[in-house]
């Protein structure tokens, strides 16, 4: 190699000191939400999908859905043309689908940092962390009830995670805070400790209203009414039942133009039939009824067609994750959502394992890959989920968040431009050579192969001499480093003061309640 070539390549690389500095620098990069350049996996035939759609209409018309303890919703359904018998609402064939037609096919959720805005729908995939566990686990402290301190740490980790696009909602349930006040602290944490988009509270309609009012302080009242700044989870009480708490929260969000994930919560064989076709029929009927109701409240209110389905261990009754049947339902539900022209939620880093071990990895990988291939647009529980959703794990959070990078790489597809064809490299190396030093490799090596920030790729001898650390240990080290590196995003001091005053006033207005 000539001296000129050597000098050129060293200059191009920036020198060893520059590379070392780049590797050790604190980075707050967040990858843009995924835009798929690959096809979705279409599992079901048009005939099968048509059967499901026809059967779902029959369910709505003949069996109906229950809106319990909600006389106002019954009156709304009656005015919309449904038949109401007690709390049972029977929806004439075609009415629910017609009402759903006003829901947008995609929408933007705005973050307080506009660079973090996400597009939900079409060919996009937005990742959000685990939601709802009352317990947390880490390598040193083991399994314990979650606290507000744990919640803050998870929000910081989410902000620091490159491949995570969304801050989420109840990343863990802080049991040391009063039930009637913890939503205020959780929302304030998302707003102050991250500048990514977040979710609102749904545990009581008044808490949904608090979420809207806090967003009006953060974004401005007019902006909130004209734009979506929250995406919140409305679970259907499967089978075929809508409870007043979730419907009340839905009404608040729809009225204020905020997005809701209308999502059945199904353990197959317990809350839905054991067959894939039967479960998909029930899922579609429930989702159509929920989305139709949101459009009765406000035509054009943004929604997401949600599906959360697990299978069941018929011996113990425990839910199972990462199974073929769950993936089949995910694929089919995605097809049904796309036929309705609606954004789709499903998937996540789901597992039944008690530890971030091999079982957790297999089950999680199965679901993450199905979510990518099945056309999911919003993926809740993308990282941190353990023990069937009872536990939020710090180590698994960073392990899963790291692996979300593989979805970005896969979704990008395969380039076929001149650089990707690499004909110059093949000519340069010729028979019997190697590509390590050729120009094409030097120009592309930084981005050619996706690389984990958690896994250990070193030779056995080096790994062994360094303590033979397993992946959970490495993930624990990464948690510590990320929290040490964390720097709070800037926020307008006047807005911060107003938010803190709102929370303080709300909390002072009521006694603590832990039920």
PDB file of N, CA, C and O in Angstrom, residues 411-453:
ATOM      1  N   UNK A 411     -36.212  -3.534   8.732  1.00  0.00           N
ATOM      2  CA  UNK A 411     -37.266  -2.768   8.070  1.00  0.00           C
ATOM      3  C   UNK A 411     -36.735  -1.913   6.936  1.00  0.00           C
ATOM      4  O   UNK A 411     -37.474  -1.567   6.010  1.00  0.00           O
ATOM      5  N   UNK A 412     -35.443  -1.581   6.989  1.00  0.00           N
ATOM      6  CA  UNK A 412     -34.855  -0.746   5.935  1.00  0.00           C
ATOM      7  C   UNK A 412     -34.791  -1.458   4.596  1.00  0.00           C
ATOM      8  O   UNK A 412     -34.684  -0.817   3.537  1.00  0.00           O
ATOM      9  N   UNK A 413     -34.862  -2.798   4.631  1.00  0.00           N
ATOM     10  CA  UNK A 413     -34.770  -3.552   3.384  1.00  0.00           C
ATOM     11  C   UNK A 413     -33.343  -3.639   2.877  1.00  0.00           C
ATOM     12  O   UNK A 413     -32.387  -3.292   3.580  1.00  0.00           O
ATOM     13  N   UNK A 414     -33.186  -4.087   1.646  1.00  0.00           N
ATOM     14  CA  UNK A 414     -31.871  -4.294   1.045  1.00  0.00           C
ATOM     15  C   UNK A 414     -31.662  -3.286  -0.083  1.00  0.00           C
ATOM     16  O   UNK A 414     -32.418  -3.257  -1.055  1.00  0.00           O
ATOM     17  N   UNK A 415     -30.644  -2.455   0.086  1.00  0.00           N
ATOM     18  CA  UNK A 415     -30.336  -1.462  -0.950  1.00  0.00           C
ATOM     19  C   UNK A 415     -29.780  -2.153  -2.195  1.00  0.00           C
ATOM     20  O   UNK A 415     -29.164  -3.220  -2.113  1.00  0.00           O
ATOM     21  N   UNK A 416     -30.002  -1.544  -3.355  1.00  0.00           N
ATOM     22  CA  UNK A 416     -29.440  -2.117  -4.585  1.00  0.00           C
ATOM     23  C   UNK A 416     -28.823  -1.031  -5.472  1.00  0.00           C
ATOM     24  O   UNK A 416     -28.745  -1.154  -6.688  1.00  0.00           O
ATOM     25  N   UNK A 417     -28.371   0.040  -4.824  1.00  0.00           N
ATOM     26  CA  UNK A 417     -27.711   1.098  -5.583  1.00  0.00           C
ATOM     27  C   UNK A 417     -26.274   0.670  -5.924  1.00  0.00           C
ATOM     28  O   UNK A 417     -25.836  -0.446  -5.602  1.00  0.00           O
ATOM     29  N   UNK A 418     -25.529   1.557  -6.538  1.00  0.00           N
ATOM     30  CA  UNK A 418     -24.186   1.208  -6.996  1.00  0.00           C
ATOM     31  C   UNK A 418     -23.276   0.823  -5.834  1.00  0.00           C
ATOM     32  O   UNK A 418     -22.506  -0.142  -5.926  1.00  0.00           O
ATOM     33  N   UNK A 419     -23.382   1.567  -4.731  1.00  0.00           N
ATOM     34  CA  UNK A 419     -22.547   1.240  -3.574  1.00  0.00           C
ATOM     35  C   UNK A 419     -22.881  -0.144  -3.037  1.00  0.00           C
ATOM     36  O   UNK A 419     -21.999  -0.925  -2.682  1.00  0.00           O
ATOM     37  N   UNK A 420     -24.173  -0.479  -2.963  1.00  0.00           N
ATOM     38  CA  UNK A 420     -24.591  -1.771  -2.424  1.00  0.00           C
ATOM     39  C   UNK A 420     -24.160  -2.923  -3.323  1.00  0.00           C
ATOM     40  O   UNK A 420     -23.886  -4.031  -2.846  1.00  0.00           O
ATOM     41  N   UNK A 421     -24.089  -2.689  -4.609  1.00  0.00           N
ATOM     42  CA  UNK A 421     -23.683  -3.752  -5.536  1.00  0.00           C
ATOM     43  C   UNK A 421     -22.218  -4.152  -5.344  1.00  0.00           C
ATOM     44  O   UNK A 421     -21.841  -5.289  -5.615  1.00  0.00           O
ATOM     45  N   UNK A 422     -21.396  -3.212  -4.879  1.00  0.00           N
ATOM     46  CA  UNK A 422     -20.004  -3.486  -4.493  1.00  0.00           C
ATOM     47  C   UNK A 422     -19.161  -4.099  -5.612  1.00  0.00           C
ATOM     48  O   UNK A 422     -18.210  -4.854  -5.338  1.00  0.00           O
ATOM     49  N   UNK A 423     -19.462  -3.793  -6.850  1.00  0.00           N
ATOM     50  CA  UNK A 423     -18.700  -4.362  -7.959  1.00  0.00           C
ATOM     51  C   UNK A 423     -17.243  -3.905  -7.926  1.00  0.00           C
ATOM     52  O   UNK A 423     -16.323  -4.677  -8.236  1.00  0.00           O
ATOM     53  N   UNK A 424     -17.018  -2.634  -7.535  1.00  0.00           N
ATOM     54  CA  UNK A 424     -15.646  -2.146  -7.457  1.00  0.00           C
ATOM     55  C   UNK A 424     -14.837  -2.928  -6.439  1.00  0.00           C
ATOM     56  O   UNK A 424     -13.648  -3.233  -6.660  1.00  0.00           O
ATOM     57  N   UNK A 425     -15.452  -3.273  -5.287  1.00  0.00           N
ATOM     58  CA  UNK A 425     -14.753  -4.040  -4.260  1.00  0.00           C
ATOM     59  C   UNK A 425     -14.407  -5.437  -4.762  1.00  0.00           C
ATOM     60  O   UNK A 425     -13.298  -5.940  -4.524  1.00  0.00           O
ATOM     61  N   UNK A 426     -15.339  -6.056  -5.460  1.00  0.00           N
ATOM     62  CA  UNK A 426     -15.095  -7.414  -5.973  1.00  0.00           C
ATOM     63  C   UNK A 426     -13.952  -7.400  -6.985  1.00  0.00           C
ATOM     64  O   UNK A 426     -13.078  -8.271  -6.973  1.00  0.00           O
ATOM     65  N   UNK A 427     -13.930  -6.365  -7.834  1.00  0.00           N
ATOM     66  CA  UNK A 427     -12.846  -6.247  -8.809  1.00  0.00           C
ATOM     67  C   UNK A 427     -11.514  -5.971  -8.109  1.00  0.00           C
ATOM     68  O   UNK A 427     -10.476  -6.516  -8.478  1.00  0.00           O
ATOM     69  N   UNK A 428     -11.543  -5.090  -7.095  1.00  0.00           N
ATOM     70  CA  UNK A 428     -10.307  -4.718  -6.406  1.00  0.00           C
ATOM     71  C   UNK A 428      -9.668  -5.915  -5.701  1.00  0.00           C
ATOM     72  O   UNK A 428      -8.455  -6.110  -5.749  1.00  0.00           O
ATOM     73  N   UNK A 429     -10.463  -6.725  -5.042  1.00  0.00           N
ATOM     74  CA  UNK A 429      -9.925  -7.835  -4.252  1.00  0.00           C
ATOM     75  C   UNK A 429      -9.534  -9.017  -5.134  1.00  0.00           C
ATOM     76  O   UNK A 429      -8.458  -9.608  -4.988  1.00  0.00           O
ATOM     77  N   UNK A 430     -10.420  -9.368  -6.075  1.00  0.00           N
ATOM     78  CA  UNK A 430     -10.105 -10.477  -6.978  1.00  0.00           C
ATOM     79  C   UNK A 430     -10.049 -11.828  -6.265  1.00  0.00           C
ATOM     80  O   UNK A 430     -10.283 -11.926  -5.058  1.00  0.00           O
ATOM     81  N   UNK A 431      -9.682 -12.871  -6.999  1.00  0.00           N
ATOM     82  CA  UNK A 431      -9.634 -14.218  -6.424  1.00  0.00           C
ATOM     83  C   UNK A 431      -8.581 -14.325  -5.313  1.00  0.00           C
ATOM     84  O   UNK A 431      -7.469 -13.823  -5.442  1.00  0.00           O
ATOM     85  N   UNK A 432      -8.967 -14.976  -4.204  1.00  0.00           N
ATOM     86  CA  UNK A 432      -8.017 -15.306  -3.148  1.00  0.00           C
ATOM     87  C   UNK A 432      -7.652 -14.176  -2.215  1.00  0.00           C
ATOM     88  O   UNK A 432      -6.857 -14.370  -1.291  1.00  0.00           O
ATOM     89  N   UNK A 433      -8.190 -12.977  -2.410  1.00  0.00           N
ATOM     90  CA  UNK A 433      -7.846 -11.858  -1.546  1.00  0.00           C
ATOM     91  C   UNK A 433      -8.786 -11.764  -0.343  1.00  0.00           C
ATOM     92  O   UNK A 433      -9.502 -12.711  -0.015  1.00  0.00           O
ATOM     93  N   UNK A 434      -8.757 -10.610   0.330  1.00  0.00           N
ATOM     94  CA  UNK A 434      -9.733 -10.376   1.390  1.00  0.00           C
ATOM     95  C   UNK A 434     -10.180  -8.923   1.326  1.00  0.00           C
ATOM     96  O   UNK A 434      -9.506  -8.061   0.763  1.00  0.00           O
ATOM     97  N   UNK A 435     -11.339  -8.653   1.941  1.00  0.00           N
ATOM     98  CA  UNK A 435     -12.008  -7.360   1.784  1.00  0.00           C
ATOM     99  C   UNK A 435     -11.745  -6.389   2.938  1.00  0.00           C
ATOM    100  O   UNK A 435     -12.229  -5.267   2.914  1.00  0.00           O
ATOM    101  N   UNK A 436     -10.967  -6.808   3.935  1.00  0.00           N
ATOM    102  CA  UNK A 436     -10.814  -5.972   5.116  1.00  0.00           C
ATOM    103  C   UNK A 436     -10.164  -4.622   4.812  1.00  0.00           C
ATOM    104  O   UNK A 436     -10.489  -3.617   5.443  1.00  0.00           O
ATOM    105  N   UNK A 437      -9.250  -4.600   3.859  1.00  0.00           N
ATOM    106  CA  UNK A 437      -8.545  -3.349   3.592  1.00  0.00           C
ATOM    107  C   UNK A 437      -9.003  -2.619   2.354  1.00  0.00           C
ATOM    108  O   UNK A 437      -8.463  -1.552   2.049  1.00  0.00           O
ATOM    109  N   UNK A 438      -9.981  -3.137   1.634  1.00  0.00           N
ATOM    110  CA  UNK A 438     -10.359  -2.487   0.374  1.00  0.00           C
ATOM    111  C   UNK A 438     -11.151  -1.209   0.640  1.00  0.00           C
ATOM    112  O   UNK A 438     -11.711  -1.014   1.722  1.00  0.00           O
ATOM    113  N   UNK A 439     -11.162  -0.339  -0.371  1.00  0.00           N
ATOM    114  CA  UNK A 439     -11.791   0.966  -0.211  1.00  0.00           C
ATOM    115  C   UNK A 439     -13.263   0.861   0.193  1.00  0.00           C
ATOM    116  O   UNK A 439     -13.741   1.606   1.052  1.00  0.00           O
ATOM    117  N   UNK A 440     -13.976  -0.049  -0.424  1.00  0.00           N
ATOM    118  CA  UNK A 440     -15.413  -0.177  -0.164  1.00  0.00           C
ATOM    119  C   UNK A 440     -15.666  -0.521   1.308  1.00  0.00           C
ATOM    120  O   UNK A 440     -16.567   0.045   1.950  1.00  0.00           O
ATOM    121  N   UNK A 441     -14.870  -1.405   1.869  1.00  0.00           N
ATOM    122  CA  UNK A 441     -15.019  -1.765   3.282  1.00  0.00           C
ATOM    123  C   UNK A 441     -14.706  -0.580   4.170  1.00  0.00           C
ATOM    124  O   UNK A 441     -15.430  -0.300   5.138  1.00  0.00           O
ATOM    125  N   UNK A 442     -13.618   0.146   3.864  1.00  0.00           N
ATOM    126  CA  UNK A 442     -13.236   1.303   4.670  1.00  0.00           C
ATOM    127  C   UNK A 442     -14.312   2.387   4.639  1.00  0.00           C
ATOM    128  O   UNK A 442     -14.543   3.084   5.626  1.00  0.00           O
ATOM    129  N   UNK A 443     -14.985   2.502   3.522  1.00  0.00           N
ATOM    130  CA  UNK A 443     -16.009   3.542   3.380  1.00  0.00           C
ATOM    131  C   UNK A 443     -17.337   3.163   4.031  1.00  0.00           C
ATOM    132  O   UNK A 443     -18.146   4.027   4.361  1.00  0.00           O
ATOM    133  N   UNK A 444     -17.551   1.859   4.225  1.00  0.00           N
ATOM    134  CA  UNK A 444     -18.867   1.404   4.681  1.00  0.00           C
ATOM    135  C   UNK A 444     -18.869   0.666   6.015  1.00  0.00           C
ATOM    136  O   UNK A 444     -19.936   0.314   6.524  1.00  0.00           O
ATOM    137  N   UNK A 445     -17.697   0.442   6.615  1.00  0.00           N
ATOM    138  CA  UNK A 445     -17.650  -0.469   7.765  1.00  0.00           C
ATOM    139  C   UNK A 445     -18.450   0.015   8.966  1.00  0.00           C
ATOM    140  O   UNK A 445     -18.973  -0.783   9.746  1.00  0.00           O
ATOM    141  N   UNK A 446     -18.578   1.329   9.139  1.00  0.00           N
ATOM    142  CA  UNK A 446     -19.289   1.830  10.318  1.00  0.00           C
ATOM    143  C   UNK A 446     -20.777   1.500  10.286  1.00  0.00           C
ATOM    144  O   UNK A 446     -21.402   1.325  11.341  1.00  0.00           O
ATOM    145  N   UNK A 447     -21.353   1.426   9.099  1.00  0.00           N
ATOM    146  CA  UNK A 447     -22.798   1.194   8.990  1.00  0.00           C
ATOM    147  C   UNK A 447     -23.151  -0.126   8.324  1.00  0.00           C
ATOM    148  O   UNK A 447     -24.328  -0.434   8.156  1.00  0.00           O
ATOM    149  N   UNK A 448     -22.157  -0.926   7.957  1.00  0.00           N
ATOM    150  CA  UNK A 448     -22.432  -2.144   7.196  1.00  0.00           C
ATOM    151  C   UNK A 448     -23.207  -3.173   8.010  1.00  0.00           C
ATOM    152  O   UNK A 448     -24.122  -3.829   7.499  1.00  0.00           O
ATOM    153  N   UNK A 449     -22.843  -3.350   9.269  1.00  0.00           N
ATOM    154  CA  UNK A 449     -23.444  -4.394  10.096  1.00  0.00           C
ATOM    155  C   UNK A 449     -23.991  -3.792  11.384  1.00  0.00           C
ATOM    156  O   UNK A 449     -23.291  -3.034  12.068  1.00  0.00           O
ATOM    157  N   UNK A 450     -25.225  -4.170  11.704  1.00  0.00           N
ATOM    158  CA  UNK A 450     -25.789  -3.721  12.970  1.00  0.00           C
ATOM    159  C   UNK A 450     -25.013  -4.357  14.118  1.00  0.00           C
ATOM    160  O   UNK A 450     -24.621  -5.517  14.056  1.00  0.00           O
ATOM    161  N   UNK A 451     -24.795  -3.596  15.187  1.00  0.00           N
ATOM    162  CA  UNK A 451     -24.007  -4.082  16.313  1.00  0.00           C
ATOM    163  C   UNK A 451     -24.710  -3.765  17.621  1.00  0.00           C
ATOM    164  O   UNK A 451     -25.149  -2.643  17.846  1.00  0.00           O
ATOM    165  N   UNK A 452     -24.831  -4.763  18.472  1.00  0.00           N
ATOM    166  CA  UNK A 452     -25.437  -4.590  19.784  1.00  0.00           C
ATOM    167  C   UNK A 452     -24.540  -3.734  20.674  1.00  0.00           C
ATOM    168  O   UNK A 452     -23.316  -3.817  20.615  1.00  0.00           O
ATOM    169  N   UNK A 453     -25.177  -2.936  21.530  1.00  0.00           N
ATOM    170  CA  UNK A 453     -24.442  -2.187  22.548  1.00  0.00           C
ATOM    171  C   UNK A 453     -24.391  -2.937  23.881  1.00  0.00           C
ATOM    172  O   UNK A 453     -23.834  -2.429  24.855  1.00  0.00           O
TER     173      UNK A 453
END
